[in-house]
Coordinates of N, CA and C in Angstrom, one line a residue:
E1 N 55.3 -63.2 -20.5 CA 54.9 -63.1 -19.1 C 56.0 -62.7 -18.2
S2 N 57.1 -63.4 -18.4 CA 58.2 -63.2 -17.6 C 59.4 -62.4 -18.4
D3 N 60.2 -61.8 -17.6 CA 61.3 -61.0 -18.1 C 62.6 -61.5 -17.4
R4 N 62.9 -62.8 -17.6 CA 64.0 -63.4 -16.9 C 65.4 -62.7 -17.2
L5 N 65.5 -62.1 -18.3 CA 66.8 -61.4 -18.7 C 66.8 -59.9 -18.2
G6 N 65.7 -59.5 -17.7 CA 65.7 -58.1 -17.3 C 65.7 -57.1 -18.4
I7 N 65.2 -57.4 -19.6 CA 65.3 -56.6 -20.7 C 64.4 -55.3 -20.5
A8 N 63.3 -55.5 -20.0 CA 62.4 -54.4 -19.8 C 63.0 -53.4 -18.9
E9 N 63.6 -53.8 -17.8 CA 64.2 -52.9 -16.9 C 65.4 -52.2 -17.5
A10 N 66.2 -53.0 -18.3 CA 67.4 -52.3 -19.0 C 66.9 -51.2 -20.0
I11 N 65.8 -51.5 -20.7 CA 65.2 -50.5 -21.7 C 64.8 -49.3 -20.9
R12 N 64.1 -49.5 -19.9 CA 63.6 -48.4 -19.0 C 64.6 -47.5 -18.6
S13 N 65.8 -48.1 -18.2 CA 66.9 -47.3 -17.7 C 67.6 -46.5 -18.8
L14 N 67.5 -47.0 -20.1 CA 68.1 -46.2 -21.2 C 67.2 -45.2 -21.7
V15 N 65.8 -45.3 -21.6 CA 64.9 -44.4 -22.2 C 64.1 -43.8 -21.1
D16 N 64.3 -42.5 -20.9 CA 63.6 -41.8 -19.8 C 62.1 -41.7 -20.1
G17 N 61.2 -42.0 -19.1 CA 59.8 -41.9 -19.2 C 59.2 -43.0 -20.0
L18 N 59.9 -44.0 -20.4 CA 59.3 -45.1 -21.1 C 58.5 -46.0 -20.1
E19 N 57.3 -46.4 -20.7 CA 56.5 -47.4 -19.9 C 56.4 -48.6 -20.8
I20 N 56.7 -49.7 -20.1 CA 56.6 -51.0 -20.8 C 55.4 -51.8 -20.3
I21 N 54.6 -52.2 -21.2 CA 53.2 -52.8 -20.8 C 53.4 -54.3 -21.2
R22 N 53.3 -55.1 -20.2 CA 53.3 -56.6 -20.4 C 51.9 -57.1 -20.7
L23 N 51.8 -57.8 -21.8 CA 50.5 -58.2 -22.3 C 50.5 -59.6 -22.8
V24 N 49.5 -60.4 -22.4 CA 49.5 -61.8 -22.8 C 48.1 -62.1 -23.4
D25 N 48.0 -63.2 -24.2 CA 46.7 -63.7 -24.8 C 45.9 -64.2 -23.6
H26 N 44.6 -64.1 -23.7 CA 43.7 -64.7 -22.8 C 43.7 -66.2 -22.7
D27 N 43.8 -66.8 -23.8 CA 43.9 -68.2 -24.0 C 42.8 -68.9 -23.2
D28 N 43.1 -69.9 -22.5 CA 42.1 -70.6 -21.6 C 42.3 -70.4 -20.2
Q29 N 42.9 -69.2 -19.8 CA 43.2 -68.9 -18.5 C 41.9 -68.8 -17.7
S30 N 42.0 -69.4 -16.5 CA 40.9 -69.2 -15.5 C 40.9 -67.8 -14.9
E31 N 39.8 -67.5 -14.3 CA 39.7 -66.2 -13.5 C 40.8 -66.0 -12.6
Q32 N 41.2 -67.1 -11.8 CA 42.3 -67.1 -10.9 C 43.6 -66.7 -11.5
E33 N 43.8 -67.4 -12.7 CA 45.1 -67.1 -13.5 C 45.1 -65.7 -13.9
I34 N 44.0 -65.2 -14.4 CA 43.9 -63.8 -14.8 C 44.3 -62.9 -13.6
A35 N 43.6 -63.2 -12.5 CA 43.8 -62.3 -11.4 C 45.4 -62.4 -10.9
E36 N 46.0 -63.5 -11.0 CA 47.4 -63.6 -10.8 C 48.3 -62.9 -11.7
Q37 N 47.9 -62.9 -13.0 CA 48.6 -62.1 -14.0 C 48.5 -60.6 -13.7
K38 N 47.2 -60.2 -13.4 CA 47.0 -58.8 -13.2 C 47.8 -58.3 -11.9
S39 N 47.8 -59.2 -11.0 CA 48.6 -58.9 -9.6 C 50.1 -58.6 -9.9
K40 N 50.6 -59.2 -11.0 CA 52.0 -59.1 -11.4 C 52.2 -57.9 -12.4
G41 N 51.0 -57.2 -12.7 CA 51.2 -56.1 -13.6 C 51.1 -56.4 -15.0
I42 N 50.6 -57.7 -15.3 CA 50.5 -58.2 -16.6 C 49.1 -58.0 -17.1
K43 N 48.9 -57.4 -18.2 CA 47.5 -57.2 -18.9 C 47.2 -58.4 -19.6
V44 N 45.9 -58.7 -19.6 CA 45.4 -60.0 -20.3 C 44.3 -59.5 -21.3
L45 N 44.5 -59.9 -22.6 CA 43.5 -59.6 -23.6 C 42.2 -60.3 -23.2
R46 N 41.1 -59.6 -23.6 CA 39.7 -60.2 -23.3 C 39.5 -61.3 -24.4
R47 N 40.0 -61.2 -25.6 CA 39.8 -62.3 -26.5 C 40.9 -63.2 -26.3
R48 N 40.7 -64.5 -26.9 CA 41.6 -65.6 -26.7 C 43.0 -65.3 -27.1
N49 N 43.2 -64.6 -28.3 CA 44.5 -64.3 -28.8 C 44.5 -63.1 -29.7
I50 N 45.7 -62.6 -30.0 CA 45.8 -61.4 -30.8 C 45.2 -61.6 -32.2
E51 N 45.3 -62.8 -32.7 CA 44.7 -63.2 -34.0 C 43.2 -62.8 -34.1
A52 N 42.6 -63.0 -33.0 CA 41.1 -62.6 -32.9 C 40.8 -61.1 -33.2
Y53 N 41.8 -60.3 -32.8 CA 41.6 -58.9 -33.2 C 42.1 -58.6 -34.6
L54 N 43.2 -59.2 -35.0 CA 43.7 -58.9 -36.4 C 42.9 -59.5 -37.5
F55 N 42.2 -60.7 -37.2 CA 41.4 -61.3 -38.2 C 39.9 -61.0 -38.0
D56 N 39.7 -59.9 -37.2 CA 38.3 -59.4 -36.9 C 37.5 -59.2 -38.2
D57 N 36.3 -59.2 -38.2 CA 35.4 -59.0 -39.4 C 35.7 -57.6 -39.9
E58 N 35.8 -56.6 -39.0 CA 36.1 -55.3 -39.5 C 37.4 -55.1 -40.3
V59 N 38.4 -55.8 -39.8 CA 39.8 -55.8 -40.4 C 39.7 -56.5 -41.7
L60 N 39.1 -57.6 -41.8 CA 38.9 -58.3 -43.1 C 38.2 -57.5 -44.1
M61 N 37.2 -56.8 -43.7 CA 36.5 -55.9 -44.6 C 37.4 -54.8 -45.0
A62 N 38.1 -54.2 -44.1 CA 39.1 -53.1 -44.5 C 40.2 -53.6 -45.4
L63 N 40.6 -54.9 -45.3 CA 41.6 -55.5 -46.2 C 41.0 -55.6 -47.6
A64 N 39.8 -56.1 -47.6 CA 39.2 -56.2 -49.0 C 39.0 -54.8 -49.6
N65 N 38.6 -53.9 -48.8 CA 38.4 -52.5 -49.4 C 39.7 -51.9 -49.8
S66 N 40.8 -52.2 -49.1 CA 42.1 -51.7 -49.4 C 42.6 -52.2 -50.7
T67 N 42.1 -53.3 -51.2 CA 42.6 -53.9 -52.4 C 41.6 -53.6 -53.6
G68 N 40.6 -52.8 -53.3 CA 39.6 -52.5 -54.3 C 38.6 -53.6 -54.6
S69 N 38.6 -54.5 -53.6 CA 37.6 -55.6 -53.8 C 36.7 -55.8 -52.6
P70 N 35.9 -54.7 -52.3 CA 35.0 -54.7 -51.1 C 34.1 -56.0 -51.1
Q71 N 33.7 -56.4 -52.3 CA 32.7 -57.5 -52.4 C 33.3 -58.8 -51.8
K72 N 34.6 -58.9 -51.7 CA 35.3 -60.1 -51.2 C 35.4 -60.1 -49.7
G73 N 35.0 -59.0 -49.0 CA 35.2 -59.0 -47.6 C 34.3 -60.0 -47.0
Q74 N 33.0 -60.1 -47.3 CA 32.1 -61.1 -46.7 C 32.6 -62.5 -47.0
L75 N 33.1 -62.7 -48.2 CA 33.6 -64.0 -48.5 C 34.8 -64.4 -47.5
L76 N 35.6 -63.5 -47.2 CA 36.7 -63.7 -46.2 C 36.2 -64.0 -44.8
I77 N 35.2 -63.3 -44.5 CA 34.5 -63.5 -43.2 C 33.9 -64.9 -43.1
D78 N 33.2 -65.2 -44.2 CA 32.6 -66.6 -44.2 C 33.6 -67.7 -44.2
E79 N 34.7 -67.5 -44.9 CA 35.8 -68.5 -44.9 C 36.3 -68.6 -43.5
K80 N 36.5 -67.5 -42.8 CA 36.9 -67.5 -41.4 C 36.0 -68.4 -40.5
K81 N 34.7 -68.2 -40.7 CA 33.7 -68.9 -39.9 C 33.8 -70.4 -40.3
T82 N 34.0 -70.7 -41.5 CA 34.0 -72.1 -41.9 C 35.2 -72.7 -41.3
L83 N 36.4 -72.1 -41.4 CA 37.7 -72.6 -40.9 C 37.5 -72.9 -39.4
I84 N 36.9 -71.9 -38.7 CA 36.8 -72.1 -37.2 C 35.8 -73.2 -36.9
S85 N 34.8 -73.3 -37.6 CA 33.9 -74.4 -37.3 C 34.4 -75.8 -37.6
Q86 N 35.4 -75.9 -38.6 CA 36.0 -77.2 -38.9 C 37.1 -77.6 -38.1
Q87 N 37.7 -76.6 -37.3 CA 38.9 -77.0 -36.4 C 38.4 -77.8 -35.2
N88 N 39.4 -78.6 -34.7 CA 39.1 -79.4 -33.6 C 39.6 -78.6 -32.4
G89 N 38.8 -77.7 -31.9 CA 39.2 -76.8 -30.8 C 38.2 -75.8 -30.5
P90 N 38.5 -74.9 -29.6 CA 37.6 -73.8 -29.2 C 37.2 -72.9 -30.5
L91 N 36.0 -72.5 -30.5 CA 35.5 -71.7 -31.6 C 36.0 -70.3 -31.7
D92 N 36.7 -69.9 -30.7 CA 37.2 -68.5 -30.7 C 38.8 -68.5 -30.9
D93 N 39.4 -69.7 -31.3 CA 40.7 -69.8 -31.4 C 41.2 -69.6 -32.9
L94 N 41.5 -68.3 -33.1 CA 42.0 -68.0 -34.5 C 43.4 -68.3 -34.7
K95 N 44.1 -68.6 -33.7 CA 45.6 -68.9 -33.9 C 45.7 -70.2 -34.7
K96 N 44.7 -71.1 -34.5 CA 44.8 -72.4 -35.2 C 44.4 -72.3 -36.7
V97 N 43.7 -71.2 -37.1 CA 43.3 -71.1 -38.4 C 44.0 -69.9 -39.2
R98 N 44.9 -69.3 -38.5 CA 45.6 -68.1 -39.1 C 46.3 -68.4 -40.4
G99 N 46.9 -69.6 -40.6 CA 47.6 -70.0 -41.7 C 46.7 -70.1 -43.0
P100 N 45.6 -71.0 -42.8 CA 44.7 -71.1 -43.9 C 44.0 -69.8 -44.2
L101 N 43.7 -69.0 -43.2 CA 43.0 -67.7 -43.5 C 43.9 -66.8 -44.2
Y102 N 45.1 -66.7 -43.8 CA 46.1 -66.0 -44.6 C 46.3 -66.3 -46.0
N103 N 46.3 -67.6 -46.2 CA 46.3 -68.1 -47.6 C 45.2 -67.7 -48.4
K104 N 44.0 -67.8 -47.8 CA 42.7 -67.4 -48.4 C 42.7 -65.9 -48.8
C105 N 43.2 -65.1 -47.8 CA 43.2 -63.7 -48.1 C 44.1 -63.4 -49.3
K106 N 45.3 -64.0 -49.3 CA 46.2 -63.8 -50.4 C 45.7 -64.2 -51.7
S107 N 45.0 -65.4 -51.8 CA 44.5 -65.9 -53.0 C 43.3 -65.2 -53.5
E108 N 42.4 -64.9 -52.6 CA 41.2 -64.2 -53.1 C 41.4 -62.8 -53.5
L109 N 42.4 -62.1 -52.8 CA 42.5 -60.8 -53.1 C 43.7 -60.5 -54.0
G110 N 44.4 -61.5 -54.4 CA 45.6 -61.5 -55.3 C 46.7 -60.6 -54.6
L111 N 46.9 -60.8 -53.4 CA 48.0 -60.1 -52.7 C 49.3 -60.6 -52.9
T112 N 50.3 -59.6 -53.1 CA 51.7 -60.0 -53.2 C 52.5 -59.0 -52.2
G113 N 53.5 -59.4 -51.8 CA 54.4 -58.5 -50.9 C 53.6 -58.2 -49.6
C114 N 52.8 -59.1 -49.1 CA 52.0 -58.8 -47.9 C 52.6 -59.7 -46.7
G115 N 53.7 -60.3 -46.9 CA 54.3 -61.1 -45.8 C 54.3 -62.6 -46.3
N116 N 55.5 -63.2 -46.0 CA 55.7 -64.6 -46.3 C 55.1 -65.6 -45.4
T117 N 54.7 -65.1 -44.2 CA 54.1 -66.0 -43.2 C 52.9 -65.3 -42.7
A118 N 52.0 -66.2 -42.0 CA 50.8 -65.6 -41.4 C 51.2 -64.5 -40.3
E119 N 52.3 -64.7 -39.6 CA 52.7 -63.8 -38.6 C 53.1 -62.4 -39.2
A120 N 53.9 -62.5 -40.3 CA 54.3 -61.3 -41.0 C 53.1 -60.6 -41.7
F121 N 52.2 -61.4 -42.2 CA 51.0 -60.8 -42.7 C 50.1 -60.1 -41.7
M122 N 50.0 -60.6 -40.6 CA 49.3 -60.0 -39.4 C 50.0 -58.7 -39.1
R123 N 51.2 -58.8 -38.9 CA 52.1 -57.6 -38.5 C 52.1 -56.5 -39.5
D124 N 52.4 -56.9 -40.8 CA 52.7 -55.9 -41.8 C 51.5 -55.5 -42.7
T125 N 50.5 -56.4 -42.7 CA 49.4 -56.0 -43.6 C 48.1 -55.8 -42.8
L126 N 47.8 -56.6 -41.9 CA 46.5 -56.4 -41.1 C 46.6 -55.3 -40.1
A127 N 47.7 -55.4 -39.2 CA 47.7 -54.4 -38.1 C 47.7 -52.9 -38.5
P128 N 48.3 -52.6 -39.7 CA 48.1 -51.1 -40.1 C 46.7 -50.8 -40.5
L129 N 45.9 -51.7 -40.8 CA 44.4 -51.5 -41.2 C 43.6 -51.2 -40.0
V130 N 44.0 -51.6 -38.8 CA 43.2 -51.3 -37.6 C 43.4 -49.8 -37.3
N131 N 42.3 -49.1 -37.2 CA 42.3 -47.7 -37.0 C 41.2 -47.2 -36.0
P132 N 41.3 -46.1 -35.5 CA 40.4 -45.6 -34.4 C 38.9 -45.6 -34.8
S133 N 38.5 -45.7 -36.1 CA 37.1 -45.7 -36.4 C 36.5 -47.1 -36.1
M134 N 37.3 -48.1 -35.8 CA 36.8 -49.5 -35.8 C 36.6 -49.8 -34.3
S135 N 35.5 -50.6 -34.0 CA 35.2 -51.0 -32.6 C 36.3 -52.0 -32.2
V136 N 36.9 -52.8 -33.1 CA 38.1 -53.7 -32.6 C 39.2 -52.9 -32.2
Y137 N 39.5 -51.7 -32.8 CA 40.5 -50.8 -32.3 C 40.2 -50.3 -30.9
A138 N 38.9 -49.9 -30.6 CA 38.6 -49.4 -29.3 C 38.7 -50.5 -28.2
E139 N 38.4 -51.7 -28.6 CA 38.5 -52.8 -27.7 C 40.0 -53.2 -27.3
L140 N 40.8 -53.2 -28.4 CA 42.2 -53.6 -28.2 C 42.9 -52.4 -27.4
K141 N 42.5 -51.2 -27.7 CA 43.2 -50.0 -27.0 C 42.7 -50.1 -25.6
E142 N 41.5 -50.4 -25.2 CA 41.1 -50.5 -23.8 C 41.8 -51.7 -23.2
D143 N 41.9 -52.8 -23.9 CA 42.6 -53.9 -23.2 C 44.1 -53.6 -22.9
V144 N 44.8 -52.9 -23.8 CA 46.2 -52.6 -23.6 C 46.4 -51.4 -22.7
F145 N 45.6 -50.3 -22.9 CA 45.9 -49.1 -22.1 C 44.8 -48.7 -21.1
G146 N 43.6 -49.3 -21.2 CA 42.5 -48.8 -20.4 C 42.3 -49.8 -19.3
V147 N 41.0 -49.9 -19.0 CA 40.5 -50.7 -17.9 C 40.7 -52.2 -18.3
D148 N 41.2 -53.0 -17.4 CA 41.4 -54.4 -17.7 C 40.1 -55.1 -17.6
H149 N 39.9 -56.2 -18.5 CA 38.8 -57.0 -18.6 C 39.2 -58.5 -18.6
S150 N 38.3 -59.2 -18.0 CA 38.8 -60.7 -18.0 C 37.8 -61.4 -18.8

């Protein structure tokens, strides 16, 4: 949200024509908070958090397909739904279940070298699977580069 150290401005001064986009999770922000963020030039995701995009059903299916186990895609989606329903919190909060879901993806698909943490897994394994043919890609692209949604 903030750039107390002025890193964004420093980078902008070093790289001609660079645009830096400030982006935050939606979380539980009120409409007023979102309006305040937007007035500061900060974009707000329409989903609660980035995990909601990276663990989207389309991405889980693509993950299963990429490992030659397309039949396990639905199993991962069902596991995600189970984990979300068992958590003590909002039903759209995938941040709270990313660890167990990451572990399930690794064990069910026999993944190795996919990242030692849920964060690394999301960055190194899931993010590259998001592609322009997916509706989750279009939504994320619009949130980051297009029209703002609250």
